[in-house]
mmCIF file of C-alpha atoms in Angstrom:
data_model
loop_
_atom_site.group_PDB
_atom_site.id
_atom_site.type_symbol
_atom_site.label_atom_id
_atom_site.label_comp_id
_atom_site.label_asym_id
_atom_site.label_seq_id
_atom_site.Cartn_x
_atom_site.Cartn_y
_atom_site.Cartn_z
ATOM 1 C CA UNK A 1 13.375 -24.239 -33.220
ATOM 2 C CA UNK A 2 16.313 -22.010 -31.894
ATOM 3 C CA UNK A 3 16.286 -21.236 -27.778
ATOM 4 C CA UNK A 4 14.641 -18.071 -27.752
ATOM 5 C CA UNK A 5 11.605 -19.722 -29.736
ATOM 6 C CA UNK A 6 11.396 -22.744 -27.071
ATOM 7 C CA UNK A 7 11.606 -20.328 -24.447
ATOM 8 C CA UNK A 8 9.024 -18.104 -25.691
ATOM 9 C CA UNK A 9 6.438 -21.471 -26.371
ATOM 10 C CA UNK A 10 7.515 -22.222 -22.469
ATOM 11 C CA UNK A 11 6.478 -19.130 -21.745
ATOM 12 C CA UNK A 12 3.543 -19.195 -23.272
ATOM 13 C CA UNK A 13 2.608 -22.158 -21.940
ATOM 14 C CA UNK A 14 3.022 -21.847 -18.290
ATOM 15 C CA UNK A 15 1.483 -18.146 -18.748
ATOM 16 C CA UNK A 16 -2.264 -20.017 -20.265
ATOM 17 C CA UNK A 17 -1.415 -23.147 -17.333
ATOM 18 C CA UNK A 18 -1.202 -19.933 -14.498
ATOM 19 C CA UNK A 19 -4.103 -18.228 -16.429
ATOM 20 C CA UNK A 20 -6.404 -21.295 -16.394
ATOM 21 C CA UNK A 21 -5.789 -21.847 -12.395
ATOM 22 C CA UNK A 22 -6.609 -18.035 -11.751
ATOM 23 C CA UNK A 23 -9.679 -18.387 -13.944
ATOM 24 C CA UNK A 24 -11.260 -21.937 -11.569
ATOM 25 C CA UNK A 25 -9.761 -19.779 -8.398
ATOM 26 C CA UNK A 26 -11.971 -16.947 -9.617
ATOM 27 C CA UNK A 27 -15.225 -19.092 -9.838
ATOM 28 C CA UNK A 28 -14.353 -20.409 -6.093
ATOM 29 C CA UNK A 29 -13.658 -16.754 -4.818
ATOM 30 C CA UNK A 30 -16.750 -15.522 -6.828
ATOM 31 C CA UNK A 31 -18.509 -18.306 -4.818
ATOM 32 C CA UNK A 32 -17.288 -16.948 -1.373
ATOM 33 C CA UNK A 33 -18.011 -13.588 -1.688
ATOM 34 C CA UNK A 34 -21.782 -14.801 -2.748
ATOM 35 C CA UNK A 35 -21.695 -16.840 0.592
ATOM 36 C CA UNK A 36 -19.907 -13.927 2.571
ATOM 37 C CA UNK A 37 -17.765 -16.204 3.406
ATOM 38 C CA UNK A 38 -13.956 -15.450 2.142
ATOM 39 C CA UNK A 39 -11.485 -18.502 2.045
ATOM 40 C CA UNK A 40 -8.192 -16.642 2.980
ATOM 41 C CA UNK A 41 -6.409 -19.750 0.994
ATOM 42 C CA UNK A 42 -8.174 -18.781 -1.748
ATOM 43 C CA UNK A 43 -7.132 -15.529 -1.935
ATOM 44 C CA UNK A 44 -3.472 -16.140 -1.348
ATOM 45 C CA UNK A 45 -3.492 -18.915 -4.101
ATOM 46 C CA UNK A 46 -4.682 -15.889 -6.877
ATOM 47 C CA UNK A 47 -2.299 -13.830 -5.230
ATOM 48 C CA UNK A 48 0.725 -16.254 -5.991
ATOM 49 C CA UNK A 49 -0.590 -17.021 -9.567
ATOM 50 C CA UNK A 50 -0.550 -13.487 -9.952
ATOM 51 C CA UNK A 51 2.693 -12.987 -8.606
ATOM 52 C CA UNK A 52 4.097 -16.285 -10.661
ATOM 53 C CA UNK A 53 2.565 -14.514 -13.857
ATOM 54 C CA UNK A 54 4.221 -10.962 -13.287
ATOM 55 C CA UNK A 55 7.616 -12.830 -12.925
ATOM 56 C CA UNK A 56 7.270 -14.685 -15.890
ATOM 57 C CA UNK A 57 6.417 -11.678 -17.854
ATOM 58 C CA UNK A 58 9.171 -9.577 -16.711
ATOM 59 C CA UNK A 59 11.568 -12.375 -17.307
ATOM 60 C CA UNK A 60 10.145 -12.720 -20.778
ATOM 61 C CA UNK A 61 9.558 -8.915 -21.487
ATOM 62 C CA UNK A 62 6.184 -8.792 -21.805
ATOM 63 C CA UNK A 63 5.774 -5.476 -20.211
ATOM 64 C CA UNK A 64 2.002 -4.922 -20.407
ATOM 65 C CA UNK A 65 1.128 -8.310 -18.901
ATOM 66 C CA UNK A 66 4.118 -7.555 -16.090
ATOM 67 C CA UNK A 67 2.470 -4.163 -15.559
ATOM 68 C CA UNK A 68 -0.826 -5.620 -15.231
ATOM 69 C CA UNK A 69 0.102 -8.284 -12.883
ATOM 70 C CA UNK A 70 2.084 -6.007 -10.670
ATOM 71 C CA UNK A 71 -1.456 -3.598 -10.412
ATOM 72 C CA UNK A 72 -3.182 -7.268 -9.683
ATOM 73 C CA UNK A 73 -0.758 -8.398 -7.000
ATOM 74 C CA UNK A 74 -1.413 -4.685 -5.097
ATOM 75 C CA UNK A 75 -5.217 -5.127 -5.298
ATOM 76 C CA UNK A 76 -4.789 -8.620 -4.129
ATOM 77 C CA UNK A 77 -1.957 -7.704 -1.550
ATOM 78 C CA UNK A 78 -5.055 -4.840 -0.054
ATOM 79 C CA UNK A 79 -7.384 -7.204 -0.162
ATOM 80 C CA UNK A 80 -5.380 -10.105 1.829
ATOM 81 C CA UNK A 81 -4.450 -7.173 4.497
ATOM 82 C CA UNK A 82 -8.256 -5.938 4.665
ATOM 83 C CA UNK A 83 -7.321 -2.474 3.487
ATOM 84 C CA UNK A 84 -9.723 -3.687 0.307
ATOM 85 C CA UNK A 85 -13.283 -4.709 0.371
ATOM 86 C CA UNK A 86 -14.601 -8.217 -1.056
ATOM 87 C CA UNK A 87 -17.471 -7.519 -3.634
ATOM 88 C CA UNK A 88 -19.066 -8.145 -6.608
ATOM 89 C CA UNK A 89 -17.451 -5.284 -8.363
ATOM 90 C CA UNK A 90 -13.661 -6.239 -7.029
ATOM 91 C CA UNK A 91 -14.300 -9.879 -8.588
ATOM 92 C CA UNK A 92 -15.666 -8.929 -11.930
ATOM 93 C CA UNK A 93 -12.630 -6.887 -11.879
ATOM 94 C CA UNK A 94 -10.428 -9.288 -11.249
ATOM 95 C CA UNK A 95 -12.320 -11.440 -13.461
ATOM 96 C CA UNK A 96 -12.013 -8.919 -16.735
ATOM 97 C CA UNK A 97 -7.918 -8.786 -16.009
ATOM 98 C CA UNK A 98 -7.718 -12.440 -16.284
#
């Protein structure tokens, strides 16, 4: 296996580990915004998955999933700064990016 290829599996890897974190951080925020209750931790553990994602995609040069993140990270970023509102529709959208 030459470097770029054990990069890329590293990549790869640590991409699905981020992936699988945002997805049980997801069910937690879903749960809070059923409760009306938001856990501000919460949200700013997504929003550093999100941001750990778009830097390992731009490192790696997987533009679309860099692109993606970056539009994730600004939704997040509103949210966290209350220029966003929690709802069902924000977390299924969140949801269908992951």
């Amino acid at each position: 296996m030459s470097d770029l290829e054990r990069a890329r599996a590293e990549f790869l890897s640590e991409a699905e580990e981020v992936i699988e974190t945002l997805g049980r951080d997801l069910l937690v925020l879903d749960e809070s915004v059923r409760g009306g209750v938001i856990d501000p931790d919460v949200v700013n553990d997504i929003f550093r998955g999100v941001h750990t994602l778009k830097g390992l995609s731009a490192l790696f040069g997987a533009t679309k999933l860099a692109t993606l993140s970056h539009e994730l990270e600004s939704l997040l970023d509103a949210l966290r700064l209350g220029k966003a509102e929690f709802d069902r529709r924000t977390v299924d959208h969140l949801y269908r990016a992951i």
